Amino acid sequence: MARMGLPFMLEDKSGSLSGSDFVDLHDRMYLSLRCRRRDRSGASQYEIFNMRSKQYNFPVATLEYGMGGTLGSVTLTGPGGMPRTYTMDTFLVQVGGSRHRKFTASDGKEYSWSWRTNTRENLEWSCVNAHGQPVAWYALKIPGENYTSSSGCMLGVEEPYPHLAVGNRGSWSTDRITEFLATLLIMRHIAAHDM
């Protein structure tokens, strides 16, 4: 993957937790979130696909929620296609309330997501590393702006961290980006269900 000196800016096409496409503005990545199943009890399963991969029909992450939308499990497919499954509560550990959680990524480093802590840049979600340096963020559309083929929402990942943004079986540089998107989706689910 060529370095451009630009953060990855993945446009969230629908802005919906039930399915969306995340497309980099510079065409470096294309991820798709799809609902695999949703029960009347509120249990559901979602899968994230790397549409730029040769194996685009195999999920790079799976999110399973229990009855009533309770937190379930997350399965991440790492280097060599080896899946790792965690309970969402043990993977995303609360640090300062339900909307501030940390996780240890597959690179062995700790990252944390927090809700509306970076008001200067009007970000809905911010992710920092253990040193407090920004590594990823999620911004809602600018109020008053209208978009015809997009929600106006954006997931940003600093370029030194693409290995944590999207899964691409067999490629170290992109195996772990799935972790940013998967953890962001779980955090948004927690906020949407007021957990």
XYZ file of N, CA and C in Angstrom:
585
model
N 0.847 -1.160 0.000
C 0.000 0.000 0.000
C 0.900 1.232 0.000
N 0.718 2.119 -0.946
C 1.550 3.304 -1.075
C 1.247 4.314 0.029
N 2.292 4.929 0.562
C 2.117 5.978 1.572
C 1.847 7.291 0.859
N 0.821 7.992 1.296
C 0.440 9.251 0.667
C 0.601 10.433 1.615
N 0.888 10.169 2.897
C 0.988 11.250 3.857
C -0.369 11.808 4.237
N -1.421 11.065 3.943
C -2.784 11.490 4.237
C -3.458 10.469 5.128
N -4.306 10.927 6.052
C -5.068 9.938 6.818
C -6.039 9.202 5.909
N -6.398 7.999 6.298
C -7.433 7.266 5.577
C -8.763 7.899 5.963
N -9.535 8.320 4.984
C -10.825 8.952 5.212
C -11.875 8.060 4.578
N -12.520 7.246 5.410
C -13.508 6.298 4.927
C -14.905 6.899 5.068
N -15.494 7.219 3.943
C -16.835 7.789 3.916
C -17.845 6.709 4.279
N -18.639 6.976 5.304
C -19.677 6.048 5.752
C -20.917 6.348 4.915
N -21.176 5.523 3.927
C -22.220 5.815 2.939
C -23.614 5.950 3.530
N -23.990 5.083 4.485
C -25.358 5.161 5.015
C -25.431 5.762 6.413
N -24.350 5.653 7.195
C -24.364 6.121 8.572
C -25.158 5.205 9.491
N -25.606 4.070 8.978
C -26.460 3.152 9.726
C -25.650 2.019 10.348
N -26.041 1.620 11.548
C -25.397 0.480 12.192
C -25.865 -0.848 11.615
N -26.911 -0.829 10.800
C -27.432 -2.082 10.248
C -26.843 -2.441 8.891
N -25.982 -1.603 8.361
C -25.315 -1.900 7.096
C -24.841 -0.643 6.419
N -23.614 -0.667 5.903
C -23.069 0.498 5.212
C -21.801 0.102 4.458
N -21.395 0.963 3.561
C -20.113 0.826 2.883
C -19.211 1.934 3.385
N -17.940 1.610 3.596
C -16.938 2.568 4.056
C -15.879 2.650 2.959
N -15.858 3.765 2.240
C -15.008 3.904 1.065
C -14.018 5.045 1.275
N -12.725 4.736 1.154
C -11.688 5.753 1.295
C -11.801 6.770 0.167
N -11.702 8.041 0.518
C -11.824 9.110 -0.485
C -10.732 9.038 -1.548
N -9.593 8.399 -1.225
C -8.486 8.251 -2.178
C -8.420 6.834 -2.746
N -9.503 6.086 -2.599
C -9.662 4.760 -3.193
C -8.609 3.746 -2.731
N -8.159 3.866 -1.469
C -7.186 2.913 -0.948
C -7.847 1.752 -0.221
N -9.100 1.944 0.242
C -9.812 0.913 0.989
C -11.289 0.971 0.669
N -11.939 -0.181 0.808
C -13.391 -0.264 0.654
C -13.873 -1.413 1.531
N -14.577 -1.063 2.607
C -15.112 -2.040 3.547
C -16.624 -2.031 3.469
N -17.226 -3.153 3.743
C -18.677 -3.242 3.711
C -19.180 -3.936 4.963
N -20.145 -3.298 5.646
C -20.811 -3.871 6.811
C -22.154 -4.402 6.358
N -22.397 -5.693 6.633
C -23.652 -6.310 6.208
C -24.292 -7.059 7.368
N -25.607 -6.968 7.430
C -26.357 -7.714 8.440
C -26.558 -9.135 7.926
N -26.086 -10.111 8.665
C -26.218 -11.514 8.279
C -27.541 -12.089 8.805
N -27.907 -11.690 10.039
C -29.168 -12.176 10.603
C -29.633 -11.223 11.693
N -30.945 -11.132 11.826
C -31.580 -10.348 12.886
C -32.820 -11.098 13.331
N -32.878 -11.447 14.611
C -34.006 -12.204 15.156
C -35.040 -11.273 15.774
N -36.229 -11.796 15.973
C -37.288 -11.021 16.644
C -36.911 -10.676 18.072
N -36.040 -11.480 18.666
C -35.603 -11.254 20.054
C -34.633 -10.083 20.170
N -34.178 -9.579 19.024
C -33.201 -8.489 19.034
C -31.781 -8.966 18.844
N -31.564 -10.280 18.824
C -30.228 -10.822 18.561
C -29.890 -10.583 17.086
N -28.622 -10.313 16.805
C -28.238 -10.036 15.418
C -26.777 -10.402 15.187
N -26.437 -10.519 13.918
C -25.064 -10.803 13.508
C -24.725 -9.922 12.311
N -23.573 -9.270 12.394
C -23.096 -8.410 11.314
C -21.707 -8.857 10.904
N -21.405 -8.686 9.625
C -20.081 -9.042 9.119
C -19.481 -7.868 8.374
N -18.163 -7.737 8.492
C -17.418 -6.702 7.787
C -16.568 -7.397 6.734
N -16.643 -6.898 5.511
C -15.902 -7.468 4.390
C -14.939 -6.431 3.828
N -13.763 -6.899 3.414
C -12.802 -6.055 2.715
C -13.033 -6.256 1.219
N -13.687 -5.303 0.610
C -14.073 -5.442 -0.785
C -12.899 -5.292 -1.756
N -11.726 -4.903 -1.261
C -10.531 -4.801 -2.106
C -9.693 -6.081 -2.062
N -10.082 -7.013 -1.222
C -9.342 -8.257 -1.075
C -9.755 -9.248 -2.161
N -8.843 -10.138 -2.512
C -9.186 -11.211 -3.442
C -10.213 -12.144 -2.827
N -10.260 -12.184 -1.494
C -11.215 -13.030 -0.782
C -12.305 -12.154 -0.162
N -12.858 -11.267 -0.967
C -13.830 -10.286 -0.477
C -15.116 -10.905 0.064
N -15.391 -12.169 -0.250
C -16.623 -12.796 0.232
C -16.445 -13.491 1.589
N -15.256 -13.380 2.205
C -15.013 -13.912 3.545
C -14.938 -12.737 4.516
N -15.707 -12.780 5.604
C -15.680 -11.656 6.540
C -14.338 -11.530 7.250
N -13.913 -10.275 7.450
C -12.692 -10.012 8.217
C -13.039 -9.749 9.675
N -14.328 -9.522 9.953
C -14.808 -9.378 11.327
C -16.285 -9.765 11.378
N -16.686 -10.324 12.509
C -18.083 -10.668 12.746
C -18.479 -10.134 14.116
N -19.599 -9.431 14.156
C -20.125 -8.878 15.404
C -21.437 -9.587 15.718
N -21.522 -10.201 16.899
C -22.742 -10.904 17.313
C -23.288 -10.231 18.553
N -24.565 -9.823 18.478
C -25.248 -9.215 19.616
C -26.311 -10.183 20.112
N -26.522 -10.193 21.434
C -27.485 -11.103 22.033
C -28.900 -10.554 22.020
N -29.781 -11.250 22.719
C -31.189 -10.846 22.800
C -31.289 -9.403 23.305
N -32.177 -8.652 22.677
C -32.370 -7.263 23.071
C -31.195 -6.372 22.722
N -30.275 -6.862 21.884
C -29.125 -6.062 21.473
C -27.985 -6.059 22.472
N -28.019 -6.965 23.457
C -26.935 -7.006 24.440
C -25.607 -7.327 23.757
N -24.516 -6.941 24.414
C -23.194 -7.200 23.851
C -22.932 -8.700 23.814
N -22.396 -9.152 22.704
C -22.115 -10.569 22.520
C -20.644 -10.807 22.289
N -20.304 -11.232 21.063
C -18.916 -11.559 20.750
C -18.467 -10.841 19.480
N -17.156 -10.710 19.367
C -16.535 -10.160 18.168
C -15.476 -11.155 17.711
N -15.491 -11.468 16.429
C -14.487 -12.350 15.843
C -13.712 -11.551 14.812
N -12.395 -11.513 14.979
C -11.511 -10.795 14.065
C -10.624 -11.801 13.360
N -10.468 -11.634 12.068
C -9.614 -12.528 11.291
C -8.274 -11.848 11.100
N -7.247 -12.438 11.663
C -5.927 -11.826 11.646
C -5.033 -12.371 10.557
N -3.730 -12.154 10.731
C -2.752 -12.618 9.752
C -2.909 -14.108 9.466
N -2.859 -14.451 8.215
C -2.973 -15.843 7.806
C -4.392 -16.378 7.873
N -5.364 -15.506 8.110
C -6.754 -15.925 8.138
C -7.186 -16.602 9.423
N -6.391 -16.469 10.486
C -6.722 -17.104 11.761
C -7.721 -16.239 12.535
N -8.944 -16.767 12.789
C -9.938 -15.994 13.545
C -9.656 -16.003 15.042
N -9.925 -14.872 15.681
C -9.829 -14.734 17.128
C -11.181 -14.224 17.616
N -11.781 -14.901 18.585
C -13.092 -14.512 19.094
C -12.970 -14.072 20.544
N -13.627 -12.961 20.864
C -13.635 -12.391 22.208
C -15.073 -12.022 22.567
N -15.374 -11.986 23.861
C -16.631 -11.361 24.249
C -16.394 -9.852 24.119
N -17.418 -9.137 23.715
C -17.260 -7.695 23.515
C -16.840 -6.986 24.797
N -17.389 -7.425 25.946
C -17.046 -6.795 27.227
C -15.596 -7.001 27.635
N -15.000 -8.148 27.267
C -13.603 -8.368 27.630
C -12.654 -7.781 26.593
N -13.112 -7.635 25.358
C -12.271 -7.030 24.322
C -12.259 -5.505 24.459
N -13.426 -4.910 24.672
C -13.562 -3.459 24.858
C -13.891 -3.209 26.325
N -12.884 -2.920 27.113
C -13.027 -2.798 28.556
C -13.355 -1.353 28.940
N -14.359 -1.192 29.803
C -14.725 0.143 30.274
C -13.580 0.769 31.055
N -13.347 2.064 30.788
C -12.340 2.788 31.558
C -12.935 3.981 32.287
N -13.901 4.605 31.727
C -14.495 5.776 32.364
C -15.957 5.874 31.991
N -16.679 4.821 32.157
C -18.070 4.783 31.728
C -18.201 3.960 30.467
N -19.446 3.655 30.103
C -19.672 2.751 28.978
C -19.235 3.346 27.638
N -19.132 4.666 27.548
C -18.747 5.298 26.278
C -17.269 5.681 26.234
N -16.501 5.107 27.116
C -15.043 5.258 27.089
C -14.460 3.889 27.395
N -13.940 3.245 26.357
C -13.445 1.873 26.493
C -12.110 1.723 25.791
N -11.313 0.800 26.304
C -10.002 0.520 25.718
C -9.955 -0.910 25.218
N -9.044 -1.153 24.277
C -8.821 -2.504 23.769
C -7.356 -2.664 23.425
N -6.904 -3.898 23.465
C -5.549 -4.217 23.036
C -5.663 -4.802 21.640
N -5.049 -4.131 20.688
C -5.137 -4.539 19.286
C -4.175 -5.687 19.003
N -4.278 -6.224 17.825
C -3.431 -7.354 17.443
C -1.964 -6.964 17.307
N -1.662 -5.650 17.310
C -0.257 -5.227 17.310
C 0.301 -5.198 18.734
N -0.530 -5.598 19.743
C -0.093 -5.654 21.125
C -0.183 -4.329 21.857
N -0.656 -3.283 21.187
C -0.733 -1.953 21.795
C -2.162 -1.645 22.221
N -2.269 -0.740 23.194
C -3.562 -0.371 23.740
C -4.088 0.908 23.093
N -5.376 0.901 22.779
C -6.062 2.044 22.189
C -7.362 2.248 22.947
N -7.883 3.468 22.944
C -9.167 3.688 23.611
C -10.045 4.632 22.806
N -11.330 4.263 22.739
C -12.364 5.074 22.102
C -13.098 5.856 23.184
N -13.443 7.099 22.873
C -14.265 7.884 23.785
C -15.242 8.723 22.978
N -16.363 9.027 23.604
C -17.463 9.725 22.958
C -17.416 11.210 23.284
N -17.404 12.020 22.234
C -17.486 13.478 22.323
C -16.483 14.098 23.291
N -15.252 13.614 23.252
C -14.208 14.197 24.100
C -13.381 15.224 23.345
N -13.449 15.225 22.018
C -12.695 16.186 21.213
C -13.684 17.176 20.600
N -14.196 18.085 21.419
C -15.206 19.040 20.941
C -14.602 20.109 20.045
N -13.298 20.347 20.163
C -12.643 21.355 19.330
C -12.775 21.000 17.846
N -12.697 19.727 17.538
C -12.802 19.304 16.142
C -14.170 18.722 15.827
N -15.105 18.819 16.772
C -16.479 18.376 16.573
C -16.569 16.905 16.160
N -15.808 16.064 16.853
C -15.806 14.635 16.548
C -16.789 13.906 17.454
N -17.522 12.967 16.888
C -18.448 12.162 17.676
C -17.677 11.138 18.508
N -16.699 10.483 17.882
C -15.867 9.477 18.548
C -14.406 9.760 18.268
N -13.552 9.550 19.276
C -12.106 9.721 19.120
C -11.408 8.497 19.672
N -10.354 8.064 18.990
C -9.555 6.929 19.443
C -8.112 7.395 19.574
N -7.522 7.117 20.729
C -6.132 7.509 20.974
C -5.326 6.285 21.371
N -4.005 6.392 21.217
C -3.137 5.311 21.678
C -2.827 5.520 23.158
N -1.994 4.672 23.746
C -1.687 4.745 25.178
C -0.987 6.043 25.563
N -0.427 6.756 24.589
C 0.255 8.030 24.849
C -0.664 9.225 24.622
N -1.939 8.955 24.319
C -2.899 10.034 24.105
C -2.860 10.652 22.720
N -2.105 10.034 21.814
C -2.026 10.555 20.446
C -3.216 10.056 19.640
N -3.864 10.956 18.874
C -5.017 10.542 18.056
C -4.597 9.548 16.972
N -5.386 8.471 16.836
C -5.102 7.486 15.795
C -6.303 7.267 14.872
N -7.517 7.518 15.394
C -8.720 7.347 14.579
C -9.831 8.221 15.142
N -10.844 8.477 14.329
C -11.980 9.296 14.757
C -13.175 9.010 13.878
N -14.345 9.420 14.361
C -15.573 9.289 13.584
C -16.327 10.601 13.728
N -16.647 11.213 12.615
C -17.344 12.498 12.610
C -18.696 12.355 11.922
N -19.691 13.012 12.487
C -21.015 13.052 11.877
C -21.028 14.105 10.780
N -22.057 14.089 9.963
C -22.156 15.087 8.901
C -22.290 16.467 9.517
N -21.860 17.464 8.782
C -21.958 18.844 9.232
C -23.425 19.252 9.192
N -23.961 19.768 10.315
C -25.376 20.152 10.340
C -25.716 21.129 9.209
N -26.838 20.869 8.562
C -27.294 21.746 7.488
C -26.828 21.339 6.102
N -25.804 20.499 6.029
C -25.333 20.043 4.722
C -26.150 18.842 4.274
N -26.426 18.779 2.979
C -27.170 17.650 2.410
C -26.291 16.900 1.425
N -26.386 15.586 1.464
C -25.600 14.723 0.595
C -26.553 13.807 -0.155
N -26.285 13.576 -1.428
C -27.182 12.737 -2.214
C -26.831 11.254 -2.157
N -25.558 10.906 -2.096
C -25.181 9.487 -2.108
C -24.343 9.104 -0.892
N -24.466 9.871 0.194
C -23.677 9.599 1.381
C -24.393 10.124 2.619
N -24.027 9.567 3.759
C -24.579 10.050 5.032
C -23.862 11.310 5.481
N -22.686 11.557 4.932
C -21.867 12.683 5.370
C -20.996 12.344 6.566
N -21.115 11.118 7.085
C -20.296 10.684 8.216
C -18.963 10.138 7.699
N -17.915 10.214 8.550
C -16.580 9.853 8.097
C -15.796 9.160 9.211
N -15.156 8.039 8.866
C -14.202 7.378 9.756
C -12.815 7.744 9.257
N -12.019 8.322 10.129
C -10.642 8.682 9.773
C -9.663 7.824 10.546
N -8.592 7.403 9.882
C -7.527 6.630 10.521
C -6.212 7.239 10.070
N -5.376 7.630 11.026
C -4.079 8.205 10.684
C -3.272 7.199 9.881
N -2.524 7.669 8.894
C -1.834 6.768 7.979
C -0.854 5.798 8.652
N -0.173 6.163 9.739
C 0.701 5.165 10.369
C -0.045 3.964 10.955
N -1.396 4.013 10.996
C -2.170 2.947 11.627
C -3.085 2.180 10.671
N -2.792 2.078 9.379
C -3.722 1.377 8.494
C -3.829 -0.103 8.838
N -2.792 -0.647 9.450
C -2.815 -2.060 9.824
C -3.903 -2.333 10.851
N -4.497 -1.285 11.418
C -5.581 -1.460 12.376
C -6.927 -1.040 11.800
N -6.990 -0.675 10.541
C -8.243 -0.164 9.981
C -9.031 -1.183 9.178
N -8.407 -2.003 8.375
C -9.171 -2.935 7.529
C -8.466 -4.264 7.395
N -9.213 -5.302 7.392
C -8.629 -6.628 7.225
C -8.370 -6.942 5.769
N -7.273 -7.569 5.500
C -6.936 -8.019 4.152
C -6.090 -9.264 4.334
N -6.705 -10.419 4.258
C -5.999 -11.657 4.561
C -4.640 -11.714 3.880
N -3.629 -11.976 4.691
C -2.295 -12.158 4.166
C -1.482 -10.883 4.074
N -2.045 -9.748 4.374
C -1.298 -8.501 4.286
C -1.155 -7.898 5.674
N 0.081 -7.834 6.183
C 0.294 -7.297 7.524
C -0.156 -5.853 7.604
N 0.021 -5.073 6.541
C -0.274 -3.645 6.613
C -1.753 -3.343 6.756
N -2.618 -4.285 6.443
C -4.045 -3.999 6.559
C -4.813 -5.009 7.409
N -4.149 -6.002 7.976
C -4.857 -7.021 8.756
C -5.615 -6.471 9.939
N -5.137 -5.401 10.554
C -5.737 -4.970 11.804
C -6.640 -3.752 11.725
N -6.783 -3.093 10.574
C -7.684 -1.932 10.511
C -9.104 -2.359 10.826
N -9.419 -3.592 10.606
C -10.723 -4.125 10.976
C -11.020 -3.817 12.432
N -9.996 -3.826 13.266
C -10.186 -3.595 14.689
C -10.733 -2.197 14.972
N -10.277 -1.200 14.236
C -10.819 0.152 14.435
C -12.291 0.209 14.043
N -12.623 -0.314 12.870
C -14.011 -0.261 12.430
C -14.902 -1.109 13.337
N -14.475 -2.317 13.668
C -15.289 -3.195 14.519
C -15.513 -2.571 15.899
N -14.458 -2.035 16.498
C -14.619 -1.444 17.829
C -15.458 -0.173 17.764
N -15.313 0.611 16.704
C -16.160 1.799 16.541
C -17.626 1.401 16.435
N -17.921 0.378 15.650
C -19.309 -0.067 15.490
C -19.887 -0.561 16.821
N -19.073 -1.257 17.609
C -19.537 -1.697 18.930
C -19.801 -0.488 19.820
N -18.902 0.494 19.805
C -19.085 1.702 20.612
C -20.351 2.450 20.195
N -20.588 2.549 18.902
C -21.810 3.215 18.434
C -23.056 2.430 18.836
N -22.961 1.099 18.824
C -24.068 0.249 19.264
C -24.362 0.502 20.758
N -23.309 0.580 21.570
C -23.462 0.858 23.001
C -24.176 2.193 23.213
N -23.772 3.217 22.473
C -24.389 4.541 22.603
C -25.837 4.507 22.117
N -26.091 3.842 20.988
C -27.450 3.794 20.416
C -28.420 3.060 21.346
N -27.927 2.072 22.088
C -28.772 1.298 23.001
C -28.662 1.774 24.441
N -27.967 2.893 24.644
C -27.806 3.514 25.966
C -27.378 2.488 27.019
N -26.324 1.746 26.696
C -25.838 0.699 27.609
C -24.839 1.275 28.608
